[in-house]
Short mmCIF file of C-alpha atoms in Angstrom, two decimals:
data_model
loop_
_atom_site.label_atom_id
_atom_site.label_comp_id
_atom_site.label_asym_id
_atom_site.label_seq_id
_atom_site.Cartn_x
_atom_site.Cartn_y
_atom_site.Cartn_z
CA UNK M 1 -19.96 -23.07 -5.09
CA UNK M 2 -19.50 -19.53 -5.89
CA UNK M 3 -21.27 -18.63 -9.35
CA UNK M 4 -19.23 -16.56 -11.37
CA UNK M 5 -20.25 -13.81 -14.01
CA UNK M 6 -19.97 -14.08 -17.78
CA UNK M 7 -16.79 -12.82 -19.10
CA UNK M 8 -15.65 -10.81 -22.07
CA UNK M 9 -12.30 -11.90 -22.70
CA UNK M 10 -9.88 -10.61 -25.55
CA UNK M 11 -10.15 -12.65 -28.86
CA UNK M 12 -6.48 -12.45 -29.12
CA UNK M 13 -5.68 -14.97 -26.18
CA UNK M 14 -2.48 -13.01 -25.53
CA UNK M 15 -0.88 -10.56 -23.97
CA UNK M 16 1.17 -7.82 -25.02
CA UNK M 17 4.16 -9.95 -24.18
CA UNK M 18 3.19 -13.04 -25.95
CA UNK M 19 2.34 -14.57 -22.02
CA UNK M 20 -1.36 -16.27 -22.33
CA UNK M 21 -3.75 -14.81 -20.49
CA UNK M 22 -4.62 -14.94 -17.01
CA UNK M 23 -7.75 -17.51 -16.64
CA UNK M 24 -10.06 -14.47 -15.29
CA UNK M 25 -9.79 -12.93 -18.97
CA UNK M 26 -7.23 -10.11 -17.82
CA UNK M 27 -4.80 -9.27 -19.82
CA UNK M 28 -1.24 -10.86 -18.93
CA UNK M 29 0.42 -7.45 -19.98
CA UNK M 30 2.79 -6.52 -17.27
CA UNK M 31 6.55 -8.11 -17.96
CA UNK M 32 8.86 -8.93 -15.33
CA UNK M 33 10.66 -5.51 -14.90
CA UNK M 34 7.43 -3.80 -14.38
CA UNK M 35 6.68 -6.15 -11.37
CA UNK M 36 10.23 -6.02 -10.06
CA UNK M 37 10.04 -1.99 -9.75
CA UNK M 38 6.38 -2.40 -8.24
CA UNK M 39 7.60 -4.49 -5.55
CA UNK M 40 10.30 -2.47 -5.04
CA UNK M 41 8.35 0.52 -5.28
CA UNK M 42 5.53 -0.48 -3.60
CA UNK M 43 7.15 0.31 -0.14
CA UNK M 44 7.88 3.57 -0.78
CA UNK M 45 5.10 5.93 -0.28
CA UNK M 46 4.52 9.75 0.13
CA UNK M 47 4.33 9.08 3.45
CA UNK M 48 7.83 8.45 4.15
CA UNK M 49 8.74 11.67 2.59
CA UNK M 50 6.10 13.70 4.27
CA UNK M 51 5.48 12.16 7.30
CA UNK M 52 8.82 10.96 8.31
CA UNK M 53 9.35 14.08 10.33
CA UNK M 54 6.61 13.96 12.66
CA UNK M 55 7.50 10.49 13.61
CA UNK M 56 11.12 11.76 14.34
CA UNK M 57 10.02 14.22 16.51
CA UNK M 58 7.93 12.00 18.87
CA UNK M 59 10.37 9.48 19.21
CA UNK M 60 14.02 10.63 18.26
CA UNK M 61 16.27 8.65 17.34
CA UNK M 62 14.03 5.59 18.72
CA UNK M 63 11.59 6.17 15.58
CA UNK M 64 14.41 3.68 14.16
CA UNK M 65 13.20 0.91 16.35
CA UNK M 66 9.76 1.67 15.75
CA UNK M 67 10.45 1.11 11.94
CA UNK M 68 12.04 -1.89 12.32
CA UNK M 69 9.17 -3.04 14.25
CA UNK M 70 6.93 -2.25 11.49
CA UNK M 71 9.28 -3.55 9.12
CA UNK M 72 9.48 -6.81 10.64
CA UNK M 73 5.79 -7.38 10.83
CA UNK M 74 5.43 -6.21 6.66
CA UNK M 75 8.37 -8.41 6.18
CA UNK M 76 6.27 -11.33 7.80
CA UNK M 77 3.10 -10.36 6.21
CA UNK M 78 4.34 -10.35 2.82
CA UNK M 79 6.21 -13.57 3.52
CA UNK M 80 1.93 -15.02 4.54
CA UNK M 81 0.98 -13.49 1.47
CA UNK M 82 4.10 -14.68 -0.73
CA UNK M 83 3.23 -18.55 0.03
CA UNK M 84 -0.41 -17.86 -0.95
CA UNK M 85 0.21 -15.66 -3.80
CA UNK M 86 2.75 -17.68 -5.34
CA UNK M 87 0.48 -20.81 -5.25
CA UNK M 88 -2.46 -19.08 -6.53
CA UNK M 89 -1.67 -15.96 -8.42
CA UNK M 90 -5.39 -14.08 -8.22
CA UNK M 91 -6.34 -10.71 -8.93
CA UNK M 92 -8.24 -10.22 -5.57
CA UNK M 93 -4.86 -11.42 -3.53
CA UNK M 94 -6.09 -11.79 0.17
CA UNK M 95 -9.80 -11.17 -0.26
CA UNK M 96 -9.94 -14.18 -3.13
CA UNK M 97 -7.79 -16.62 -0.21
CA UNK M 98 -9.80 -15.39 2.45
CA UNK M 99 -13.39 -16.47 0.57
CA UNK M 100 -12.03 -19.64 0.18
CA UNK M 101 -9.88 -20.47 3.45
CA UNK M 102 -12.47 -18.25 5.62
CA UNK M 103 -15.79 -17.91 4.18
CA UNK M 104 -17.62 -15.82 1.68
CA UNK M 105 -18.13 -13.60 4.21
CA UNK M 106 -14.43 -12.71 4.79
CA UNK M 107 -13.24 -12.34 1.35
CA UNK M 108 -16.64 -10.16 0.26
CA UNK M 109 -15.45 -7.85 3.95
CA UNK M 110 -12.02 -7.73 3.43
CA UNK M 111 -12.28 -6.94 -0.40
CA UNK M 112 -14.80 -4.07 0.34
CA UNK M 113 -12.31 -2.67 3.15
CA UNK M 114 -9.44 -2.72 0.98
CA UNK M 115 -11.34 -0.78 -2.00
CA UNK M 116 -12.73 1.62 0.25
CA UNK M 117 -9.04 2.61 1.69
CA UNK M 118 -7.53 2.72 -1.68
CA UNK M 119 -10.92 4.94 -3.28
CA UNK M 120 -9.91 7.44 0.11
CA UNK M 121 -6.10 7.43 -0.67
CA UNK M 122 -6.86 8.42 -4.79
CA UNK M 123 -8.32 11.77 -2.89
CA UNK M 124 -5.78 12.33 -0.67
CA UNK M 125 -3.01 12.02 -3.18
CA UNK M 126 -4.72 14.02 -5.70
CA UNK M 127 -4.94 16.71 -3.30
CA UNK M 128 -1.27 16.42 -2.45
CA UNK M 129 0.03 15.99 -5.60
CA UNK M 130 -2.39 19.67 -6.84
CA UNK M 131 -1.03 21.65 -3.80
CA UNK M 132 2.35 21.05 -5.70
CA UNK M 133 1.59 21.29 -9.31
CA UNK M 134 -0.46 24.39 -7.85
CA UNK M 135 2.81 26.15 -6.04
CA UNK M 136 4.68 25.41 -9.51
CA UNK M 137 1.93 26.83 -11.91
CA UNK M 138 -0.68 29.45 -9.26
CA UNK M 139 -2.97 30.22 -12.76
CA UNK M 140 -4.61 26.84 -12.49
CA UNK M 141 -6.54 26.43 -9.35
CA UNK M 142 -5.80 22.84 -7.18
CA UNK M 143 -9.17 21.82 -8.11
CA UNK M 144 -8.36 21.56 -11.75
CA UNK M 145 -4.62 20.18 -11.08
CA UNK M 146 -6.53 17.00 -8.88
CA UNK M 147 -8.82 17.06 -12.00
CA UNK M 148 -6.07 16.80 -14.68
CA UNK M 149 -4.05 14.07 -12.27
CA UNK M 150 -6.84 11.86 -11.84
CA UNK M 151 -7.96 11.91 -15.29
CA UNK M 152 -4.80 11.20 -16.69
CA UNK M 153 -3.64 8.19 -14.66
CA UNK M 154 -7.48 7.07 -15.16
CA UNK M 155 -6.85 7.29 -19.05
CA UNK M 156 -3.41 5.07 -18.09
CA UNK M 157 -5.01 2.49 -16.44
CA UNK M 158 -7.91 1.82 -19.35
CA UNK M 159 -5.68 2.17 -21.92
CA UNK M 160 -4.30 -1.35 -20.80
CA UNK M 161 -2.20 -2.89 -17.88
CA UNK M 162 1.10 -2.72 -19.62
CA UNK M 163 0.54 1.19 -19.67
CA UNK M 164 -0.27 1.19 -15.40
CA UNK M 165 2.99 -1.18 -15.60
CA UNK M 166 4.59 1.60 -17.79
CA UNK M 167 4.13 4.49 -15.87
CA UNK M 168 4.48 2.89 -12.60
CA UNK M 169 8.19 1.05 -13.69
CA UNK M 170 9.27 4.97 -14.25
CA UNK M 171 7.73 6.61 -11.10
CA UNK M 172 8.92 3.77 -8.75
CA UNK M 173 12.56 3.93 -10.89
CA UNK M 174 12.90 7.58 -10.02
CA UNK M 175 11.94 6.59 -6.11
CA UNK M 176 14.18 4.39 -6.03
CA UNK M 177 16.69 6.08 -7.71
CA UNK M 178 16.34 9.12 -5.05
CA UNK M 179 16.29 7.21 -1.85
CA UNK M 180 19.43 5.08 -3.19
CA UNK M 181 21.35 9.08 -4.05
CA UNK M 182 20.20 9.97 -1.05
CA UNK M 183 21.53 7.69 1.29
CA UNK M 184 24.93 7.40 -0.48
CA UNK M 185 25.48 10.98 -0.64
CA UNK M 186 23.79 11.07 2.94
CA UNK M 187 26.61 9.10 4.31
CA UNK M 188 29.56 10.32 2.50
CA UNK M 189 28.73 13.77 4.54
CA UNK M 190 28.08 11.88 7.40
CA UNK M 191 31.66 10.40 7.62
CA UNK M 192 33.42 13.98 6.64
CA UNK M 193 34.31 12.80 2.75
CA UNK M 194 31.72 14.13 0.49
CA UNK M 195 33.57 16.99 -1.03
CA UNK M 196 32.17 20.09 -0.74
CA UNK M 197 29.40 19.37 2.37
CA UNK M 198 28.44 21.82 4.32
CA UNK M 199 27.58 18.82 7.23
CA UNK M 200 30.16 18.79 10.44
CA UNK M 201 30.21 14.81 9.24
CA UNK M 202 29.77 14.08 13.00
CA UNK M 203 29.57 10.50 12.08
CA UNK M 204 27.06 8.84 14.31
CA UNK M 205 27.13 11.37 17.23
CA UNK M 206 23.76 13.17 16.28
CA UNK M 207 22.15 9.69 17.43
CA UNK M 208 22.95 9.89 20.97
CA UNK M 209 23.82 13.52 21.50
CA UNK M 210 20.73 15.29 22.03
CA UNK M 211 19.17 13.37 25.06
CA UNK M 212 20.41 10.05 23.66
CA UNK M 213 18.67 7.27 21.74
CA UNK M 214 15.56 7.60 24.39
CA UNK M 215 14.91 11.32 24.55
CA UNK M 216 11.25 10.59 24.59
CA UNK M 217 11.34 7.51 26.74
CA UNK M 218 11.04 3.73 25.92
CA UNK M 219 7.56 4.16 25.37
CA UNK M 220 7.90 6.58 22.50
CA UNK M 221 8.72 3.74 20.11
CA UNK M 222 5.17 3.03 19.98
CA UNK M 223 3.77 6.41 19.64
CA UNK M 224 6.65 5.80 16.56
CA UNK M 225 5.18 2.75 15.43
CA UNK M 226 1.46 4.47 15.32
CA UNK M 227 2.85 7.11 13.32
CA UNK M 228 4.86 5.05 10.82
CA UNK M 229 2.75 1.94 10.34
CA UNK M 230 0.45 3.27 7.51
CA UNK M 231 3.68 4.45 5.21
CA UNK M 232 4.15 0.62 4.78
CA UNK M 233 0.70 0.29 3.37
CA UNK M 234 0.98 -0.53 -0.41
CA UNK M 235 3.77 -3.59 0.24
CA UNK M 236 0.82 -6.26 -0.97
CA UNK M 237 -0.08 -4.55 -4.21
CA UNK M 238 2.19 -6.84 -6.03
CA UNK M 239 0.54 -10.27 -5.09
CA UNK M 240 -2.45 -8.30 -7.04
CA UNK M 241 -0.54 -6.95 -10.48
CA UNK M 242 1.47 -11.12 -10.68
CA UNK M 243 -2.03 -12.10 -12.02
CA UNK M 244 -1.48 -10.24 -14.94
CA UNK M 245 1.90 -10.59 -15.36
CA UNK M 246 4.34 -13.07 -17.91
CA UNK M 247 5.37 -15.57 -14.76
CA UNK M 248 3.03 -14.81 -11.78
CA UNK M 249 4.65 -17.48 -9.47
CA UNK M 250 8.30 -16.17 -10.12
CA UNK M 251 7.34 -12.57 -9.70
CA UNK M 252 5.71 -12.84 -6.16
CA UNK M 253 9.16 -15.27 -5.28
CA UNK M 254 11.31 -12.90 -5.96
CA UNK M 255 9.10 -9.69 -4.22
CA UNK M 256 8.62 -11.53 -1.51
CA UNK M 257 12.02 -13.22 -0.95
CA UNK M 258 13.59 -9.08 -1.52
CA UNK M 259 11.09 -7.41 0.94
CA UNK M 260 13.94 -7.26 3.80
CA UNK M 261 16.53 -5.50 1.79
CA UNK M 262 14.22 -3.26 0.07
CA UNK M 263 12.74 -2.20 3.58
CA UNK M 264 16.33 -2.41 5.25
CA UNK M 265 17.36 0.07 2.79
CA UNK M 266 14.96 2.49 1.76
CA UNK M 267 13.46 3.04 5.06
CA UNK M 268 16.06 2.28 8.14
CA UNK M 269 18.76 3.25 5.50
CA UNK M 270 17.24 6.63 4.56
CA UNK M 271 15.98 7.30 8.24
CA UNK M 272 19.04 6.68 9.47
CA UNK M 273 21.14 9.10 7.15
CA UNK M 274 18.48 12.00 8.80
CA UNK M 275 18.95 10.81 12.20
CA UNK M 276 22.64 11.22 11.79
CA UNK M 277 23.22 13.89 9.36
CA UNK M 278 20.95 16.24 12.09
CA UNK M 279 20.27 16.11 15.72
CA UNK M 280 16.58 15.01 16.22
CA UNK M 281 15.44 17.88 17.58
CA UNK M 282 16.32 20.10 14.87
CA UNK M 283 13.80 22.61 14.56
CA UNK M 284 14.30 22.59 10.48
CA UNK M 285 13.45 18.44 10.39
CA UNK M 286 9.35 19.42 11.78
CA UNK M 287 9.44 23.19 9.67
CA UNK M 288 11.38 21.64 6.15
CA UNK M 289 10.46 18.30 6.31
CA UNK M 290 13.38 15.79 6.93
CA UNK M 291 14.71 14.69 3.95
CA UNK M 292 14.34 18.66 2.88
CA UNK M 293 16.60 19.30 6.11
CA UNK M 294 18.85 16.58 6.06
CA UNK M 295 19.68 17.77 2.14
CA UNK M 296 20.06 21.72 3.36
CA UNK M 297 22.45 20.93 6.26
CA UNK M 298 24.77 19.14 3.24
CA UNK M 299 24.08 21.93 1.44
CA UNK M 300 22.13 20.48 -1.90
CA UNK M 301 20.80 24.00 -3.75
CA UNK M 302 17.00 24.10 -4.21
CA UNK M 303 16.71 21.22 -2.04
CA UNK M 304 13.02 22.06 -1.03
CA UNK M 305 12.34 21.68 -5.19
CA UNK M 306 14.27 18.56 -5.88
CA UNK M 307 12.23 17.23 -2.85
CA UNK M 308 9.14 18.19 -4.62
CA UNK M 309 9.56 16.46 -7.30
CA UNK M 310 10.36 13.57 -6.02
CA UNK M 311 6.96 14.09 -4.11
CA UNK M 312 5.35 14.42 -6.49
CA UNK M 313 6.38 10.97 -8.08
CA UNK M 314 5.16 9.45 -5.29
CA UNK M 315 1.92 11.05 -4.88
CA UNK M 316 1.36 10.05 -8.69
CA UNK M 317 2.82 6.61 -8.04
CA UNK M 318 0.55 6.27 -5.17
CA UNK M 319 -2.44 7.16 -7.11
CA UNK M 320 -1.83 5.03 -10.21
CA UNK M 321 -1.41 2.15 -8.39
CA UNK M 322 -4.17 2.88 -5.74
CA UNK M 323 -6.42 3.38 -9.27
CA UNK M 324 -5.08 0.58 -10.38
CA UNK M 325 -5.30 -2.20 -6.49
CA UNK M 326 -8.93 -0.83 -6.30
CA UNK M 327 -10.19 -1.89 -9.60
CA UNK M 328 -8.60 -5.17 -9.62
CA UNK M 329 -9.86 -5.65 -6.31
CA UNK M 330 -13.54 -4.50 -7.23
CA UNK M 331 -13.01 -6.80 -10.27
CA UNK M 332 -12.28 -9.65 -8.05
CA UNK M 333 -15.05 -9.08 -5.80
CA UNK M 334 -17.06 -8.93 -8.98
CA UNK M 335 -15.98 -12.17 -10.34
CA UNK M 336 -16.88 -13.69 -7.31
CA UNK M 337 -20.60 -12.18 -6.86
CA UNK M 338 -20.02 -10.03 -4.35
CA UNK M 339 -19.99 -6.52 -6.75
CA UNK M 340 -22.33 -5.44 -9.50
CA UNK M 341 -21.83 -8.04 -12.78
CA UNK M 342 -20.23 -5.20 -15.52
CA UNK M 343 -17.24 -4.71 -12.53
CA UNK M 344 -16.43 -8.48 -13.65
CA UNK M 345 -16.01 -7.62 -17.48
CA UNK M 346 -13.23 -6.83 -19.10
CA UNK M 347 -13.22 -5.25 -22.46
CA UNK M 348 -11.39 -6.27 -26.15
CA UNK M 349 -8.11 -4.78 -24.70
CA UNK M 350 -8.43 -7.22 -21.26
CA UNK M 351 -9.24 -4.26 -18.99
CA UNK M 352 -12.03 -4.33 -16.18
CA UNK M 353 -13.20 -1.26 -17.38
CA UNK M 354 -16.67 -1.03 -15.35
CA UNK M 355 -14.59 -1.59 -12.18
CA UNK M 356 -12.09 1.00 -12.98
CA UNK M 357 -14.73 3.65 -13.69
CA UNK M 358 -16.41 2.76 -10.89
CA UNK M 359 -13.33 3.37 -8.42
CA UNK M 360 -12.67 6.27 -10.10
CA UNK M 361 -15.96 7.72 -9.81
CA UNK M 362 -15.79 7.19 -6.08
CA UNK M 363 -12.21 8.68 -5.69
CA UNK M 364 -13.88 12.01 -7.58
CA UNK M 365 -16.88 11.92 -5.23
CA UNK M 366 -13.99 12.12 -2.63
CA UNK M 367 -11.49 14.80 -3.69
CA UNK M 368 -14.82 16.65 -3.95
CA UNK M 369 -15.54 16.11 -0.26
CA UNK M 370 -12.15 17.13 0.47
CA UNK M 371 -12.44 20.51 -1.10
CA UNK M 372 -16.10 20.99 0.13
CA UNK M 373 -16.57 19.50 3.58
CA UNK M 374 -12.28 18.66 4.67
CA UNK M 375 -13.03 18.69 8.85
CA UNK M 376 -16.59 17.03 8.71
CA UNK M 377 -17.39 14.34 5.63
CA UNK M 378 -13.93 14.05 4.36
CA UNK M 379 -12.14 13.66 7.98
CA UNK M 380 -14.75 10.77 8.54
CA UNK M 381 -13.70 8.63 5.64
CA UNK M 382 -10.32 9.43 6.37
CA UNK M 383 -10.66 8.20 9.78
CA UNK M 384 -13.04 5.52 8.88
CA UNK M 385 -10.60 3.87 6.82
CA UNK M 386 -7.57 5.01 8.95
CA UNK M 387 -6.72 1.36 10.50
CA UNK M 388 -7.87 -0.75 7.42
CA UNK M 389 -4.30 -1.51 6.71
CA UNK M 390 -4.17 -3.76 9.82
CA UNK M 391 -7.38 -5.26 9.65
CA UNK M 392 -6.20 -6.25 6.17
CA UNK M 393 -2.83 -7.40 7.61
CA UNK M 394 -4.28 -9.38 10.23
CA UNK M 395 -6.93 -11.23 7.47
CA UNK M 396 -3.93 -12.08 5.54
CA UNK M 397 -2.37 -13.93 8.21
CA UNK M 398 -5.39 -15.64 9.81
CA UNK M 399 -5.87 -16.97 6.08
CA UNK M 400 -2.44 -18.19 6.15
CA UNK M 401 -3.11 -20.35 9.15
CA UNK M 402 -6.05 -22.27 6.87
CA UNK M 403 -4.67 -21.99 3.54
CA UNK M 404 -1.24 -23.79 4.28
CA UNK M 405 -3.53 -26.88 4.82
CA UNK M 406 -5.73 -26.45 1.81
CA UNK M 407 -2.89 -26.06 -0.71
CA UNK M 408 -0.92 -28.74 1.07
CA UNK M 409 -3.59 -30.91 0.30
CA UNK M 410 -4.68 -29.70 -2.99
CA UNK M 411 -1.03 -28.89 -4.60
CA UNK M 412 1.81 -29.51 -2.58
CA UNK M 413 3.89 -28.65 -5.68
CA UNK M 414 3.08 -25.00 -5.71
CA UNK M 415 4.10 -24.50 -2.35
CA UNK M 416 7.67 -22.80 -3.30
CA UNK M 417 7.63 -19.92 -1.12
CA UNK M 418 6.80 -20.67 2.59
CA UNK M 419 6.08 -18.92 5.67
CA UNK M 420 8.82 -19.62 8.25
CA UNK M 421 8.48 -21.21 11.41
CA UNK M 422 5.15 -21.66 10.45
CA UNK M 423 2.91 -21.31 12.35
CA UNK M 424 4.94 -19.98 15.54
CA UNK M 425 5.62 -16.94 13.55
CA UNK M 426 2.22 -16.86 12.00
CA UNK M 427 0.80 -16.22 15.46
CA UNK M 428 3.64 -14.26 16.40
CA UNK M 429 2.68 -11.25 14.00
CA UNK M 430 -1.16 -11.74 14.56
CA UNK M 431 -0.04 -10.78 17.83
CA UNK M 432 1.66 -8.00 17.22
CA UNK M 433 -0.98 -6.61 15.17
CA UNK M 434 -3.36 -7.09 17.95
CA UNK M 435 -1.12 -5.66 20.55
CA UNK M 436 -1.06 -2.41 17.84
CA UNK M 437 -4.53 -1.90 17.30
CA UNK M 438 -5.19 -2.24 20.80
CA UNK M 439 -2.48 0.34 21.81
CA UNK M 440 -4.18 2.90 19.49
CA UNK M 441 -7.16 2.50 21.43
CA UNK M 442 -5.28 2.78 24.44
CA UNK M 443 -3.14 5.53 22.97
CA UNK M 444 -6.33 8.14 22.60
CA UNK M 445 -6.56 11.13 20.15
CA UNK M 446 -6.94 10.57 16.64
CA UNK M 447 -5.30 6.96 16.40
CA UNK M 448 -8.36 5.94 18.92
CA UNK M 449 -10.66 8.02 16.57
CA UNK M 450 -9.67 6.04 13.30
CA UNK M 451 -9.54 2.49 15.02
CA UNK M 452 -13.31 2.97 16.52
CA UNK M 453 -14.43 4.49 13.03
CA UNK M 454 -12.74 1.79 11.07
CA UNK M 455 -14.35 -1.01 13.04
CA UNK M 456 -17.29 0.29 12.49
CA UNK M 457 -16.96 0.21 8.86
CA UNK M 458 -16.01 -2.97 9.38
CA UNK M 459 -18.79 -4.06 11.36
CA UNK M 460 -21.20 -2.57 9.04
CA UNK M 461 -19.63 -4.41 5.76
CA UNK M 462 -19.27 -7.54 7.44
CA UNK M 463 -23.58 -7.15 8.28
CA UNK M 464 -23.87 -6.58 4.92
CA UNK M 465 -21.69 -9.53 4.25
CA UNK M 466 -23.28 -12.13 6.79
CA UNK M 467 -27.08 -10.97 5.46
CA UNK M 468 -26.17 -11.56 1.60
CA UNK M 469 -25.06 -14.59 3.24
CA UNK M 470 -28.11 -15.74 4.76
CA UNK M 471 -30.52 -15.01 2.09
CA UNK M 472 -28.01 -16.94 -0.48
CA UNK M 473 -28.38 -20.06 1.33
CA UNK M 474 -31.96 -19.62 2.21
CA UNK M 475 -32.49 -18.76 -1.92
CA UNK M 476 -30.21 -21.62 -2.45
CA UNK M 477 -32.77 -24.25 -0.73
CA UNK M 478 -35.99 -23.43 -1.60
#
């Protein structure tokens, strides 16, 4: 039996919508719109805006395989993580269903992993998101603008979960909002009958004409799906926020049962419109950026400064809700023994506010390595947690496997959303993350780099993990 810390829980006993609270003493502040955009939202990252290019060049046109590959295997995860999440709505998501279909040793690894990615990401975004607040307004230095970002969104997220809910139902909204303009406009021009486009409309030439759909060779659609996989990260942070939300077990239903459209559109969809509004190999797609390019060759004005924007929304999106996944996960952990007691409190307005401080603290330690030490310290915990979203990926399904029995057992009732073909497919994607993590060794450079480093994070938490173990049970006896 896992002991569990003392809570402070809010003498109101409800939430800011009337819900009750959630049984861990959070507050049950986020309403169903809020959750809708986050799932929605939640697969759109800066990375798909920033990185998207680089991916095009190495593969072509292929890269589209490559992210339905990737797509598929999200689309299957989430579908793992639906059926658990949906049973038992829990603020530590995986980690919490891995402690109790795996061991105590899993969930306290797996929870640690996933912090420790999200604490990296809050520097990287903050760093991204004050190169471009920097370029708009040169008298503040970036160090101040990653200042001002992270406290802000810090002061969000302890204000109370409805404000994270808030703020992150408007930045996802104008993500959405842009991907959705950008493909309809996209295709207009790429059929000819968008008025005033300064795109041939070439229709769906550009895909084959420039060394056809294989310029780079079969094999390029993996190099693709190495380059693309971690712009998908951020899909599960919605299994986390339905613990706090009015109806947990509708929420994750209806995330997980829209994850196909919502990746169908916003990333083949948008891809697509680049891959067909330019040739692949357009020089301005690597040098602009290739939703920047793609806008251009319609002939958008400021393009590069729309596209900033809507960077920037992401990068801010990204780091609220990293903020935001980190503490609930460190909360969890918390709850569960496995952090330091105050990280399971939450104060008179039901916020863990030891655990956010705490992740906050670490993402500042961060952006400060970034700016001090970028190619030494910083590049290590970048690398280090570089492949976490896998090993996190791969956790969620192996629990899957276990927990199907447990909660058929337990509460066959709850068991509304469920994996399919189960477990044919279960094993299916545990494979394919296998085969991916074993390419990237195979692959060399820096995708061998930030497997090795990551697994030796891993390796090193899940020591730590095994010990505390060990000296429970021996404590436990005597």
């Amino acid at each position: 039996m896992n002991t569990q810390p003392t809570l402070t829980k809010d003498d109101g006993g409800t939430g800011t919508t009337g819900a009750p609270d959630s049984p861990d003493g959070l507050k049950a502040g986020l309403k169903n719109r809020h959750l809708s955009m986050i799932a929605i939202g939640g697969v759109i990252g800066a990375g798909l805006f920033v990185g998207s290019g680089s991916g095009i060049a190495a593969a072509g046109p292929a890269i589209l395989l490559s992210y339905a590959l990737v797509g598929t295997m999200v689309v299957f995860v989430m579908r793992m993580l639906g059926e658990m999440a949906a049973a038992r709505p829990s603020s530590g998501s995986f980690s919490a269903y891995a402690d109790q279909a795996l061991g105590r040793w899993a969930g306290f690894s797996i929870g640690w992993l996933y912090w420790f990615f999200w604490v990296v990401v809050l520097a990287v975004e903050a760093t991204a998101g004050a190169k471009i607040l920097e370029g708009w307004i040169p008298a503040v230095p970036q160090w101040a603008w990653a200042l001002i970002v992270m406290v802000v969104l810090t002061a969000t997220n302890l204000a109370s979960v409805a404000s994270y809910g808030e703020f992150e139902f408007w930045f996802a909204g104008i993500k959405v909002v842009a991907i959705a303009a950008f493909v309809v406009v996209g295709l207009l021009a790429v059929f000819g009958v968008l008025p005033g486009s300064d795109n041939p409309g070439a229709g769906f030439a550009h895909l084959t004409d420039a060394g056809g759909f294989f310029p780079m060779g079969a094999g390029a659609i993996l190099t693709g799906v190495l380059m693309v996989v971690f712009s998908f990260m951020g899909s599960e942070i919605v299994t986390l926020a339905a613990g706090e939300s009015e109806d947990p077990q509708r929420a994750v239903t209806k995330a997980t049962n829209s994850v196909i459209w919502r990746i169908g559109v916003f990333y083949l969809g948008s891809i697509l419109v680049v891959l067909t509004l330019l040739p692949w190999n357009d020089r301005s797609i690597l040098e602009k950026g290739s939703y920047v390019a793609a806008l251009d060759s319609i002939g958008i004005p400021h393009a590069g400064q729309v596209m900033n924007v809507i960077v920037l929304t992401a990068v801010l999106s990204c780091l609220n809700s990293g903020l935001y996944t980190a503490s609930r996960m460190a909360f969890s952990l918390g709850r569960r023994g496995d952090a330091p007691k105050p990280f399971a409190r939450v104060n008179e307005r039901g916020v863990p506010q030891a655990a956010i401080l705490g992740s906050v603290v670490f993402g500042f330690v961060a952006v400060f390595f970034n700016y001090k030490w970028p190619d030494t310290v910083f590049a290590f915990l970048l690398n280090a947690s570089g492949a976490v979203a896998l090993f996190v990926w791969l956790v969620i399904c192996v629990t899957q496997l276990r927990m199907r029995g447990i909660i058929l057992r337990e509460s066959p009732e709850k068991l509304v959303v469920r994996m399919w073909l189960f477990p044919y497919l279960t094993w299916a994607t545990i494979a394919m993350i296998v085969f991916v993590l074993g390419y990237m060794l195979y692959d060399g450079g820096s995708a061998r780099e930030q497997v090795v480093l990551s697994l030796l994070v891993a390796a090193l938490v899940i020591v730590v993990a095994l010990v505390r173990e060990r000296f429970a049970k021996a404590a436990a006896r005597r």
